């Protein structure tokens, strides 16, 4: 073999090795980033196993369960940022019954007093309740007045009640209460009243329907559900990598795959923010090989109390995730958002909070959470 042949063989081998190395480097670079194993201190002693105890001094950890929201049609926007459907809606606190959370309010409900001829037991009232708690697309409820506590409540066994009230919500994200839904409300309330030998007093249908339309118009004009995208600049992310970085900022797993939430500072309140990614990636047989290139970061304004400063926290979370995960914040159309673009949104939200406060529908209140649901 001549020197020329030897040289060509060596050059070919070197080129082949370089190609293999480049392909390996490219594959490694483009592979989804994985969560790092937790650091362990070798000098630390193993933690002692503690048996569970029922000590009154131990604080219980509140849980927050998100559920999906409802689409009410065309989405408003604030300074060019598209508003996405709500990704979560609140649930009643773990320590309170759903009925108590739902307590009827003349501000957002059409209410009919029901006065029985004689006191009714809680057992009889419960047996007379309608099987469903909706009139069309609107929540419907019947409450009893507890003389001892001076509060309206869902009937409970062992109590006797001298007054009841039935109510139907005037508006929600499905729209305003209409004549058909009001008629269904009357039928259900009348059936309950007949079962307990009582006489209901229904409000005027046309007046309540008109009030529902006005409330629905106000809600439509003041419904803000913000959603932004975080997109990977280069390497994609694995679900574990996303969860690890989000957990450092206080996020916890939600009730649905690919869903994380930032709990509120007060127990029983809905999550402040929602973070979502591809459900199929979360359910993959090998999640660490699933490639995620974008996340959604959402805020349902009316559901979170102003004191939580949710938009300021959203900006902080977005900036921290972009830095730690090498991402860029974008609007719903994928256009990068500079920091200065967020300032006008913050100013608009402050005006929105003031308008909700002026209507006694402060963000985060039970009335606002019911209306914007």
PDB file of N, CA and C in Angstrom, residues 98-194:
ATOM      1  N   UNK A  98     -69.648  22.337  49.908  1.00  0.00           N
ATOM      2  CA  UNK A  98     -69.890  23.067  48.663  1.00  0.00           C
ATOM      3  C   UNK A  98     -71.099  23.979  48.761  1.00  0.00           C
ATOM      4  N   UNK A  99     -72.145  23.538  49.485  1.00  0.00           N
ATOM      5  CA  UNK A  99     -73.335  24.350  49.592  1.00  0.00           C
ATOM      6  C   UNK A  99     -73.042  25.657  50.330  1.00  0.00           C
ATOM      7  N   UNK A 100     -72.207  25.596  51.354  1.00  0.00           N
ATOM      8  CA  UNK A 100     -71.869  26.800  52.090  1.00  0.00           C
ATOM      9  C   UNK A 100     -71.097  27.767  51.202  1.00  0.00           C
ATOM     10  N   UNK A 101     -70.200  27.236  50.402  1.00  0.00           N
ATOM     11  CA  UNK A 101     -69.447  28.068  49.463  1.00  0.00           C
ATOM     12  C   UNK A 101     -70.377  28.703  48.453  1.00  0.00           C
ATOM     13  N   UNK A 102     -71.468  27.991  48.118  1.00  0.00           N
ATOM     14  CA  UNK A 102     -72.385  28.450  47.085  1.00  0.00           C
ATOM     15  C   UNK A 102     -73.445  29.399  47.634  1.00  0.00           C
ATOM     16  N   UNK A 103     -73.427  29.774  48.871  1.00  0.00           N
ATOM     17  CA  UNK A 103     -74.508  30.501  49.534  1.00  0.00           C
ATOM     18  C   UNK A 103     -75.151  31.547  48.635  1.00  0.00           C
ATOM     19  N   UNK A 104     -76.479  31.503  48.549  1.00  0.00           N
ATOM     20  CA  UNK A 104     -77.229  32.413  47.695  1.00  0.00           C
ATOM     21  C   UNK A 104     -76.989  33.864  48.086  1.00  0.00           C
ATOM     22  N   UNK A 105     -76.998  34.725  47.068  1.00  0.00           N
ATOM     23  CA  UNK A 105     -76.748  36.149  47.291  1.00  0.00           C
ATOM     24  C   UNK A 105     -77.656  36.925  46.340  1.00  0.00           C
ATOM     25  N   UNK A 106     -78.451  37.871  46.856  1.00  0.00           N
ATOM     26  CA  UNK A 106     -79.344  38.649  45.979  1.00  0.00           C
ATOM     27  C   UNK A 106     -78.598  39.396  44.883  1.00  0.00           C
ATOM     28  N   UNK A 107     -77.295  39.604  45.049  1.00  0.00           N
ATOM     29  CA  UNK A 107     -76.525  40.326  44.051  1.00  0.00           C
ATOM     30  C   UNK A 107     -76.446  39.573  42.730  1.00  0.00           C
ATOM     31  N   UNK A 108     -76.361  38.247  42.806  1.00  0.00           N
ATOM     32  CA  UNK A 108     -76.175  37.463  41.578  1.00  0.00           C
ATOM     33  C   UNK A 108     -77.193  36.329  41.450  1.00  0.00           C
ATOM     34  N   UNK A 109     -78.173  36.267  42.326  1.00  0.00           N
ATOM     35  CA  UNK A 109     -79.176  35.204  42.278  1.00  0.00           C
ATOM     36  C   UNK A 109     -80.583  35.785  42.255  1.00  0.00           C
ATOM     37  N   UNK A 110     -81.486  35.107  41.564  1.00  0.00           N
ATOM     38  CA  UNK A 110     -82.919  35.348  41.691  1.00  0.00           C
ATOM     39  C   UNK A 110     -83.421  34.443  42.809  1.00  0.00           C
ATOM     40  N   UNK A 111     -84.044  35.027  43.835  1.00  0.00           N
ATOM     41  CA  UNK A 111     -84.368  34.279  45.051  1.00  0.00           C
ATOM     42  C   UNK A 111     -85.873  34.314  45.302  1.00  0.00           C
ATOM     43  N   UNK A 112     -86.400  33.154  45.680  1.00  0.00           N
ATOM     44  CA  UNK A 112     -87.818  33.028  46.009  1.00  0.00           C
ATOM     45  C   UNK A 112     -87.961  32.535  47.445  1.00  0.00           C
ATOM     46  N   UNK A 113     -88.522  33.342  48.367  1.00  0.00           N
ATOM     47  CA  UNK A 113     -88.780  32.865  49.736  1.00  0.00           C
ATOM     48  C   UNK A 113     -89.828  31.751  49.736  1.00  0.00           C
ATOM     49  N   UNK A 114     -89.635  30.794  50.631  1.00  0.00           N
ATOM     50  CA  UNK A 114     -90.572  29.672  50.761  1.00  0.00           C
ATOM     51  C   UNK A 114     -90.908  29.522  52.249  1.00  0.00           C
ATOM     52  N   UNK A 115     -92.174  29.729  52.604  1.00  0.00           N
ATOM     53  CA  UNK A 115     -92.583  29.698  54.013  1.00  0.00           C
ATOM     54  C   UNK A 115     -93.535  28.524  54.219  1.00  0.00           C
ATOM     55  N   UNK A 116     -93.114  27.506  54.986  1.00  0.00           N
ATOM     56  CA  UNK A 116     -93.999  26.359  55.243  1.00  0.00           C
ATOM     57  C   UNK A 116     -95.052  26.702  56.298  1.00  0.00           C
ATOM     58  N   UNK A 117     -96.148  25.935  56.323  1.00  0.00           N
ATOM     59  CA  UNK A 117     -97.206  26.172  57.300  1.00  0.00           C
ATOM     60  C   UNK A 117     -96.764  25.797  58.708  1.00  0.00           C
ATOM     61  N   UNK A 118     -95.825  24.880  58.826  1.00  0.00           N
ATOM     62  CA  UNK A 118     -95.299  24.470  60.133  1.00  0.00           C
ATOM     63  C   UNK A 118     -93.845  24.064  59.957  1.00  0.00           C
ATOM     64  N   UNK A 119     -93.066  24.039  61.048  1.00  0.00           N
ATOM     65  CA  UNK A 119     -91.645  23.690  60.937  1.00  0.00           C
ATOM     66  C   UNK A 119     -91.441  22.353  60.214  1.00  0.00           C
ATOM     67  N   UNK A 120     -90.366  22.310  59.435  1.00  0.00           N
ATOM     68  CA  UNK A 120     -90.054  21.123  58.622  1.00  0.00           C
ATOM     69  C   UNK A 120     -88.731  20.546  59.112  1.00  0.00           C
ATOM     70  N   UNK A 121     -88.673  19.248  59.260  1.00  0.00           N
ATOM     71  CA  UNK A 121     -87.435  18.599  59.695  1.00  0.00           C
ATOM     72  C   UNK A 121     -86.407  18.621  58.580  1.00  0.00           C
ATOM     73  N   UNK A 122     -85.144  18.553  58.956  1.00  0.00           N
ATOM     74  CA  UNK A 122     -84.083  18.511  57.960  1.00  0.00           C
ATOM     75  C   UNK A 122     -84.186  17.288  57.075  1.00  0.00           C
ATOM     76  N   UNK A 123     -84.615  16.160  57.660  1.00  0.00           N
ATOM     77  CA  UNK A 123     -84.758  14.940  56.875  1.00  0.00           C
ATOM     78  C   UNK A 123     -85.828  15.102  55.786  1.00  0.00           C
ATOM     79  N   UNK A 124     -86.957  15.721  56.152  1.00  0.00           N
ATOM     80  CA  UNK A 124     -88.030  15.909  55.172  1.00  0.00           C
ATOM     81  C   UNK A 124     -87.605  16.883  54.077  1.00  0.00           C
ATOM     82  N   UNK A 125     -86.874  17.922  54.469  1.00  0.00           N
ATOM     83  CA  UNK A 125     -86.418  18.897  53.477  1.00  0.00           C
ATOM     84  C   UNK A 125     -85.438  18.261  52.501  1.00  0.00           C
ATOM     85  N   UNK A 126     -84.528  17.445  53.016  1.00  0.00           N
ATOM     86  CA  UNK A 126     -83.557  16.778  52.147  1.00  0.00           C
ATOM     87  C   UNK A 126     -84.251  15.827  51.172  1.00  0.00           C
ATOM     88  N   UNK A 127     -85.267  15.132  51.653  1.00  0.00           N
ATOM     89  CA  UNK A 127     -85.985  14.196  50.790  1.00  0.00           C
ATOM     90  C   UNK A 127     -86.748  14.930  49.684  1.00  0.00           C
ATOM     91  N   UNK A 128     -87.099  16.181  49.918  1.00  0.00           N
ATOM     92  CA  UNK A 128     -87.875  16.939  48.936  1.00  0.00           C
ATOM     93  C   UNK A 128     -87.009  17.697  47.947  1.00  0.00           C
ATOM     94  N   UNK A 129     -85.701  17.749  48.175  1.00  0.00           N
ATOM     95  CA  UNK A 129     -84.830  18.495  47.268  1.00  0.00           C
ATOM     96  C   UNK A 129     -84.858  17.881  45.876  1.00  0.00           C
ATOM     97  N   UNK A 130     -84.791  18.689  44.834  1.00  0.00           N
ATOM     98  CA  UNK A 130     -84.760  18.141  43.464  1.00  0.00           C
ATOM     99  C   UNK A 130     -83.472  17.358  43.229  1.00  0.00           C
ATOM    100  N   UNK A 131     -83.508  16.391  42.308  1.00  0.00           N
ATOM    101  CA  UNK A 131     -82.332  15.534  42.098  1.00  0.00           C
ATOM    102  C   UNK A 131     -81.157  16.270  41.462  1.00  0.00           C
ATOM    103  N   UNK A 132     -81.407  17.357  40.750  1.00  0.00           N
ATOM    104  CA  UNK A 132     -80.314  18.103  40.114  1.00  0.00           C
ATOM    105  C   UNK A 132     -80.218  19.495  40.726  1.00  0.00           C
ATOM    106  N   UNK A 133     -79.032  20.073  40.629  1.00  0.00           N
ATOM    107  CA  UNK A 133     -78.775  21.390  41.203  1.00  0.00           C
ATOM    108  C   UNK A 133     -78.557  22.424  40.108  1.00  0.00           C
ATOM    109  N   UNK A 134     -79.236  22.251  38.994  1.00  0.00           N
ATOM    110  CA  UNK A 134     -79.114  23.202  37.896  1.00  0.00           C
ATOM    111  C   UNK A 134     -80.481  23.450  37.274  1.00  0.00           C
ATOM    112  N   UNK A 135     -80.661  24.683  36.782  1.00  0.00           N
ATOM    113  CA  UNK A 135     -81.807  25.028  35.961  1.00  0.00           C
ATOM    114  C   UNK A 135     -81.242  25.457  34.618  1.00  0.00           C
ATOM    115  N   UNK A 136     -81.284  24.557  33.652  1.00  0.00           N
ATOM    116  CA  UNK A 136     -80.584  24.805  32.398  1.00  0.00           C
ATOM    117  C   UNK A 136     -79.091  24.803  32.638  1.00  0.00           C
ATOM    118  N   UNK A 137     -78.434  25.900  32.294  1.00  0.00           N
ATOM    119  CA  UNK A 137     -76.983  26.005  32.509  1.00  0.00           C
ATOM    120  C   UNK A 137     -76.638  26.791  33.758  1.00  0.00           C
ATOM    121  N   UNK A 138     -77.635  27.094  34.601  1.00  0.00           N
ATOM    122  CA  UNK A 138     -77.407  27.937  35.782  1.00  0.00           C
ATOM    123  C   UNK A 138     -77.509  27.118  37.072  1.00  0.00           C
ATOM    124  N   UNK A 139     -76.605  27.358  38.021  1.00  0.00           N
ATOM    125  CA  UNK A 139     -76.698  26.685  39.320  1.00  0.00           C
ATOM    126  C   UNK A 139     -77.998  27.060  40.047  1.00  0.00           C
ATOM    127  N   UNK A 140     -78.554  26.071  40.708  1.00  0.00           N
ATOM    128  CA  UNK A 140     -79.812  26.224  41.442  1.00  0.00           C
ATOM    129  C   UNK A 140     -79.607  25.663  42.847  1.00  0.00           C
ATOM    130  N   UNK A 141     -80.170  26.306  43.854  1.00  0.00           N
ATOM    131  CA  UNK A 141     -79.978  25.837  45.229  1.00  0.00           C
ATOM    132  C   UNK A 141     -81.199  26.165  46.065  1.00  0.00           C
ATOM    133  N   UNK A 142     -81.393  25.363  47.112  1.00  0.00           N
ATOM    134  CA  UNK A 142     -82.420  25.614  48.121  1.00  0.00           C
ATOM    135  C   UNK A 142     -81.733  25.649  49.477  1.00  0.00           C
ATOM    136  N   UNK A 143     -81.997  26.695  50.240  1.00  0.00           N
ATOM    137  CA  UNK A 143     -81.390  26.864  51.551  1.00  0.00           C
ATOM    138  C   UNK A 143     -82.469  26.964  52.626  1.00  0.00           C
ATOM    139  N   UNK A 144     -82.068  26.618  53.855  1.00  0.00           N
ATOM    140  CA  UNK A 144     -82.962  26.704  55.010  1.00  0.00           C
ATOM    141  C   UNK A 144     -82.329  27.624  56.043  1.00  0.00           C
ATOM    142  N   UNK A 145     -83.182  28.355  56.762  1.00  0.00           N
ATOM    143  CA  UNK A 145     -82.665  29.295  57.766  1.00  0.00           C
ATOM    144  C   UNK A 145     -82.554  28.602  59.111  1.00  0.00           C
ATOM    145  N   UNK A 146     -81.339  28.603  59.659  1.00  0.00           N
ATOM    146  CA  UNK A 146     -81.079  27.990  60.958  1.00  0.00           C
ATOM    147  C   UNK A 146     -81.255  29.043  62.040  1.00  0.00           C
ATOM    148  N   UNK A 147     -82.291  28.887  62.872  1.00  0.00           N
ATOM    149  CA  UNK A 147     -82.558  29.873  63.919  1.00  0.00           C
ATOM    150  C   UNK A 147     -81.417  29.963  64.921  1.00  0.00           C
ATOM    151  N   UNK A 148     -80.769  28.837  65.191  1.00  0.00           N
ATOM    152  CA  UNK A 148     -79.713  28.832  66.197  1.00  0.00           C
ATOM    153  C   UNK A 148     -78.495  29.623  65.738  1.00  0.00           C
ATOM    154  N   UNK A 149     -78.077  29.414  64.504  1.00  0.00           N
ATOM    155  CA  UNK A 149     -76.884  30.093  64.002  1.00  0.00           C
ATOM    156  C   UNK A 149     -77.193  31.420  63.315  1.00  0.00           C
ATOM    157  N   UNK A 150     -78.452  31.603  62.938  1.00  0.00           N
ATOM    158  CA  UNK A 150     -78.814  32.815  62.228  1.00  0.00           C
ATOM    159  C   UNK A 150     -78.276  32.853  60.815  1.00  0.00           C
ATOM    160  N   UNK A 151     -78.019  31.681  60.228  1.00  0.00           N
ATOM    161  CA  UNK A 151     -77.430  31.590  58.894  1.00  0.00           C
ATOM    162  C   UNK A 151     -78.286  30.708  57.996  1.00  0.00           C
ATOM    163  N   UNK A 152     -78.217  31.015  56.692  1.00  0.00           N
ATOM    164  CA  UNK A 152     -78.829  30.139  55.707  1.00  0.00           C
ATOM    165  C   UNK A 152     -77.880  28.983  55.430  1.00  0.00           C
ATOM    166  N   UNK A 153     -78.425  27.801  55.285  1.00  0.00           N
ATOM    167  CA  UNK A 153     -77.610  26.614  55.070  1.00  0.00           C
ATOM    168  C   UNK A 153     -78.387  25.594  54.261  1.00  0.00           C
ATOM    169  N   UNK A 154     -77.677  24.633  53.692  1.00  0.00           N
ATOM    170  CA  UNK A 154     -78.342  23.487  53.091  1.00  0.00           C
ATOM    171  C   UNK A 154     -78.961  22.658  54.213  1.00  0.00           C
ATOM    172  N   UNK A 155     -80.205  22.204  54.081  1.00  0.00           N
ATOM    173  CA  UNK A 155     -80.833  21.437  55.162  1.00  0.00           C
ATOM    174  C   UNK A 155     -79.956  20.270  55.613  1.00  0.00           C
ATOM    175  N   UNK A 156     -79.919  20.068  56.917  1.00  0.00           N
ATOM    176  CA  UNK A 156     -79.139  18.968  57.497  1.00  0.00           C
ATOM    177  C   UNK A 156     -80.051  18.175  58.421  1.00  0.00           C
ATOM    178  N   UNK A 157     -79.810  16.877  58.557  1.00  0.00           N
ATOM    179  CA  UNK A 157     -80.627  16.062  59.460  1.00  0.00           C
ATOM    180  C   UNK A 157     -80.515  16.552  60.899  1.00  0.00           C
ATOM    181  N   UNK A 158     -81.578  16.358  61.648  1.00  0.00           N
ATOM    182  CA  UNK A 158     -81.564  16.724  63.054  1.00  0.00           C
ATOM    183  C   UNK A 158     -81.972  18.155  63.339  1.00  0.00           C
ATOM    184  N   UNK A 159     -82.231  18.936  62.304  1.00  0.00           N
ATOM    185  CA  UNK A 159     -82.650  20.323  62.482  1.00  0.00           C
ATOM    186  C   UNK A 159     -84.109  20.484  62.056  1.00  0.00           C
ATOM    187  N   UNK A 160     -84.746  21.544  62.568  1.00  0.00           N
ATOM    188  CA  UNK A 160     -86.095  21.891  62.147  1.00  0.00           C
ATOM    189  C   UNK A 160     -86.074  23.331  61.635  1.00  0.00           C
ATOM    190  N   UNK A 161     -86.727  23.554  60.504  1.00  0.00           N
ATOM    191  CA  UNK A 161     -86.646  24.845  59.831  1.00  0.00           C
ATOM    192  C   UNK A 161     -88.035  25.433  59.622  1.00  0.00           C
ATOM    193  N   UNK A 162     -88.094  26.772  59.798  1.00  0.00           N
ATOM    194  CA  UNK A 162     -89.358  27.488  59.604  1.00  0.00           C
ATOM    195  C   UNK A 162     -89.347  28.360  58.353  1.00  0.00           C
ATOM    196  N   UNK A 163     -88.203  28.443  57.680  1.00  0.00           N
ATOM    197  CA  UNK A 163     -88.116  29.276  56.479  1.00  0.00           C
ATOM    198  C   UNK A 163     -87.102  28.679  55.514  1.00  0.00           C
ATOM    199  N   UNK A 164     -87.415  28.779  54.228  1.00  0.00           N
ATOM    200  CA  UNK A 164     -86.527  28.305  53.171  1.00  0.00           C
ATOM    201  C   UNK A 164     -86.451  29.381  52.092  1.00  0.00           C
ATOM    202  N   UNK A 165     -85.469  29.238  51.201  1.00  0.00           N
ATOM    203  CA  UNK A 165     -85.401  30.082  50.011  1.00  0.00           C
ATOM    204  C   UNK A 165     -84.772  29.278  48.877  1.00  0.00           C
ATOM    205  N   UNK A 166     -85.304  29.476  47.694  1.00  0.00           N
ATOM    206  CA  UNK A 166     -84.764  28.845  46.491  1.00  0.00           C
ATOM    207  C   UNK A 166     -84.168  29.939  45.622  1.00  0.00           C
ATOM    208  N   UNK A 167     -83.061  29.617  44.961  1.00  0.00           N
ATOM    209  CA  UNK A 167     -82.404  30.614  44.136  1.00  0.00           C
ATOM    210  C   UNK A 167     -81.757  30.010  42.909  1.00  0.00           C
ATOM    211  N   UNK A 168     -81.656  30.816  41.865  1.00  0.00           N
ATOM    212  CA  UNK A 168     -80.982  30.425  40.639  1.00  0.00           C
ATOM    213  C   UNK A 168     -80.046  31.556  40.247  1.00  0.00           C
ATOM    214  N   UNK A 169     -78.864  31.197  39.781  1.00  0.00           N
ATOM    215  CA  UNK A 169     -77.865  32.207  39.443  1.00  0.00           C
ATOM    216  C   UNK A 169     -78.278  32.966  38.188  1.00  0.00           C
ATOM    217  N   UNK A 170     -78.090  34.278  38.214  1.00  0.00           N
ATOM    218  CA  UNK A 170     -78.540  35.124  37.117  1.00  0.00           C
ATOM    219  C   UNK A 170     -77.658  35.019  35.883  1.00  0.00           C
ATOM    220  N   UNK A 171     -76.384  34.791  36.066  1.00  0.00           N
ATOM    221  CA  UNK A 171     -75.467  34.760  34.917  1.00  0.00           C
ATOM    222  C   UNK A 171     -74.211  33.996  35.300  1.00  0.00           C
ATOM    223  N   UNK A 172     -73.573  33.431  34.293  1.00  0.00           N
ATOM    224  CA  UNK A 172     -72.249  32.838  34.426  1.00  0.00           C
ATOM    225  C   UNK A 172     -71.598  32.908  33.046  1.00  0.00           C
ATOM    226  N   UNK A 173     -70.504  32.216  32.857  1.00  0.00           N
ATOM    227  CA  UNK A 173     -69.812  32.305  31.570  1.00  0.00           C
ATOM    228  C   UNK A 173     -70.573  31.622  30.431  1.00  0.00           C
ATOM    229  N   UNK A 174     -71.673  30.967  30.752  1.00  0.00           N
ATOM    230  CA  UNK A 174     -72.535  30.406  29.718  1.00  0.00           C
ATOM    231  C   UNK A 174     -73.539  31.439  29.212  1.00  0.00           C
ATOM    232  N   UNK A 175     -73.618  32.595  29.882  1.00  0.00           N
ATOM    233  CA  UNK A 175     -74.544  33.628  29.456  1.00  0.00           C
ATOM    234  C   UNK A 175     -75.525  33.999  30.547  1.00  0.00           C
ATOM    235  N   UNK A 176     -76.534  34.780  30.172  1.00  0.00           N
ATOM    236  CA  UNK A 176     -77.533  35.267  31.125  1.00  0.00           C
ATOM    237  C   UNK A 176     -78.663  34.258  31.302  1.00  0.00           C
ATOM    238  N   UNK A 177     -79.303  34.302  32.463  1.00  0.00           N
ATOM    239  CA  UNK A 177     -80.501  33.501  32.718  1.00  0.00           C
ATOM    240  C   UNK A 177     -81.593  33.899  31.722  1.00  0.00           C
ATOM    241  N   UNK A 178     -82.188  32.912  31.070  1.00  0.00           N
ATOM    242  CA  UNK A 178     -83.258  33.215  30.114  1.00  0.00           C
ATOM    243  C   UNK A 178     -84.613  32.752  30.656  1.00  0.00           C
ATOM    244  N   UNK A 179     -85.665  33.010  29.879  1.00  0.00           N
ATOM    245  CA  UNK A 179     -87.016  32.695  30.321  1.00  0.00           C
ATOM    246  C   UNK A 179     -87.213  31.195  30.550  1.00  0.00           C
ATOM    247  N   UNK A 180     -86.636  30.371  29.696  1.00  0.00           N
ATOM    248  CA  UNK A 180     -86.787  28.920  29.851  1.00  0.00           C
ATOM    249  C   UNK A 180     -86.128  28.453  31.139  1.00  0.00           C
ATOM    250  N   UNK A 181     -84.933  28.943  31.416  1.00  0.00           N
ATOM    251  CA  UNK A 181     -84.234  28.555  32.643  1.00  0.00           C
ATOM    252  C   UNK A 181     -84.980  29.069  33.875  1.00  0.00           C
ATOM    253  N   UNK A 182     -85.534  30.273  33.786  1.00  0.00           N
ATOM    254  CA  UNK A 182     -86.320  30.790  34.912  1.00  0.00           C
ATOM    255  C   UNK A 182     -87.549  29.923  35.150  1.00  0.00           C
ATOM    256  N   UNK A 183     -88.191  29.484  34.093  1.00  0.00           N
ATOM    257  CA  UNK A 183     -89.360  28.618  34.240  1.00  0.00           C
ATOM    258  C   UNK A 183     -88.987  27.282  34.887  1.00  0.00           C
ATOM    259  N   UNK A 184     -87.822  26.746  34.509  1.00  0.00           N
ATOM    260  CA  UNK A 184     -87.361  25.500  35.137  1.00  0.00           C
ATOM    261  C   UNK A 184     -87.080  25.716  36.615  1.00  0.00           C
ATOM    262  N   UNK A 185     -86.522  26.866  36.945  1.00  0.00           N
ATOM    263  CA  UNK A 185     -86.297  27.223  38.353  1.00  0.00           C
ATOM    264  C   UNK A 185     -87.616  27.259  39.113  1.00  0.00           C
ATOM    265  N   UNK A 186     -88.650  27.875  38.532  1.00  0.00           N
ATOM    266  CA  UNK A 186     -89.950  27.953  39.186  1.00  0.00           C
ATOM    267  C   UNK A 186     -90.532  26.558  39.399  1.00  0.00           C
ATOM    268  N   UNK A 187     -90.425  25.699  38.410  1.00  0.00           N
ATOM    269  CA  UNK A 187     -90.978  24.349  38.521  1.00  0.00           C
ATOM    270  C   UNK A 187     -90.294  23.573  39.647  1.00  0.00           C
ATOM    271  N   UNK A 188     -88.962  23.663  39.728  1.00  0.00           N
ATOM    272  CA  UNK A 188     -88.253  22.914  40.766  1.00  0.00           C
ATOM    273  C   UNK A 188     -88.554  23.471  42.152  1.00  0.00           C
ATOM    274  N   UNK A 189     -88.582  24.796  42.272  1.00  0.00           N
ATOM    275  CA  UNK A 189     -88.879  25.392  43.570  1.00  0.00           C
ATOM    276  C   UNK A 189     -90.312  25.096  43.994  1.00  0.00           C
ATOM    277  N   UNK A 190     -91.255  25.124  43.042  1.00  0.00           N
ATOM    278  CA  UNK A 190     -92.650  24.828  43.368  1.00  0.00           C
ATOM    279  C   UNK A 190     -92.814  23.382  43.806  1.00  0.00           C
ATOM    280  N   UNK A 191     -92.118  22.453  43.150  1.00  0.00           N
ATOM    281  CA  UNK A 191     -92.201  21.047  43.540  1.00  0.00           C
ATOM    282  C   UNK A 191     -91.669  20.847  44.956  1.00  0.00           C
ATOM    283  N   UNK A 192     -90.595  21.529  45.295  1.00  0.00           N
ATOM    284  CA  UNK A 192     -90.064  21.439  46.658  1.00  0.00           C
ATOM    285  C   UNK A 192     -91.067  22.007  47.657  1.00  0.00           C
ATOM    286  N   UNK A 193     -91.638  23.168  47.320  1.00  0.00           N
ATOM    287  CA  UNK A 193     -92.601  23.790  48.227  1.00  0.00           C
ATOM    288  C   UNK A 193     -93.820  22.891  48.436  1.00  0.00           C
ATOM    289  N   UNK A 194     -94.307  22.277  47.371  1.00  0.00           N
ATOM    290  CA  UNK A 194     -95.466  21.377  47.511  1.00  0.00           C
ATOM    291  C   UNK A 194     -95.129  20.200  48.414  1.00  0.00           C
TER     292      UNK A 194
END
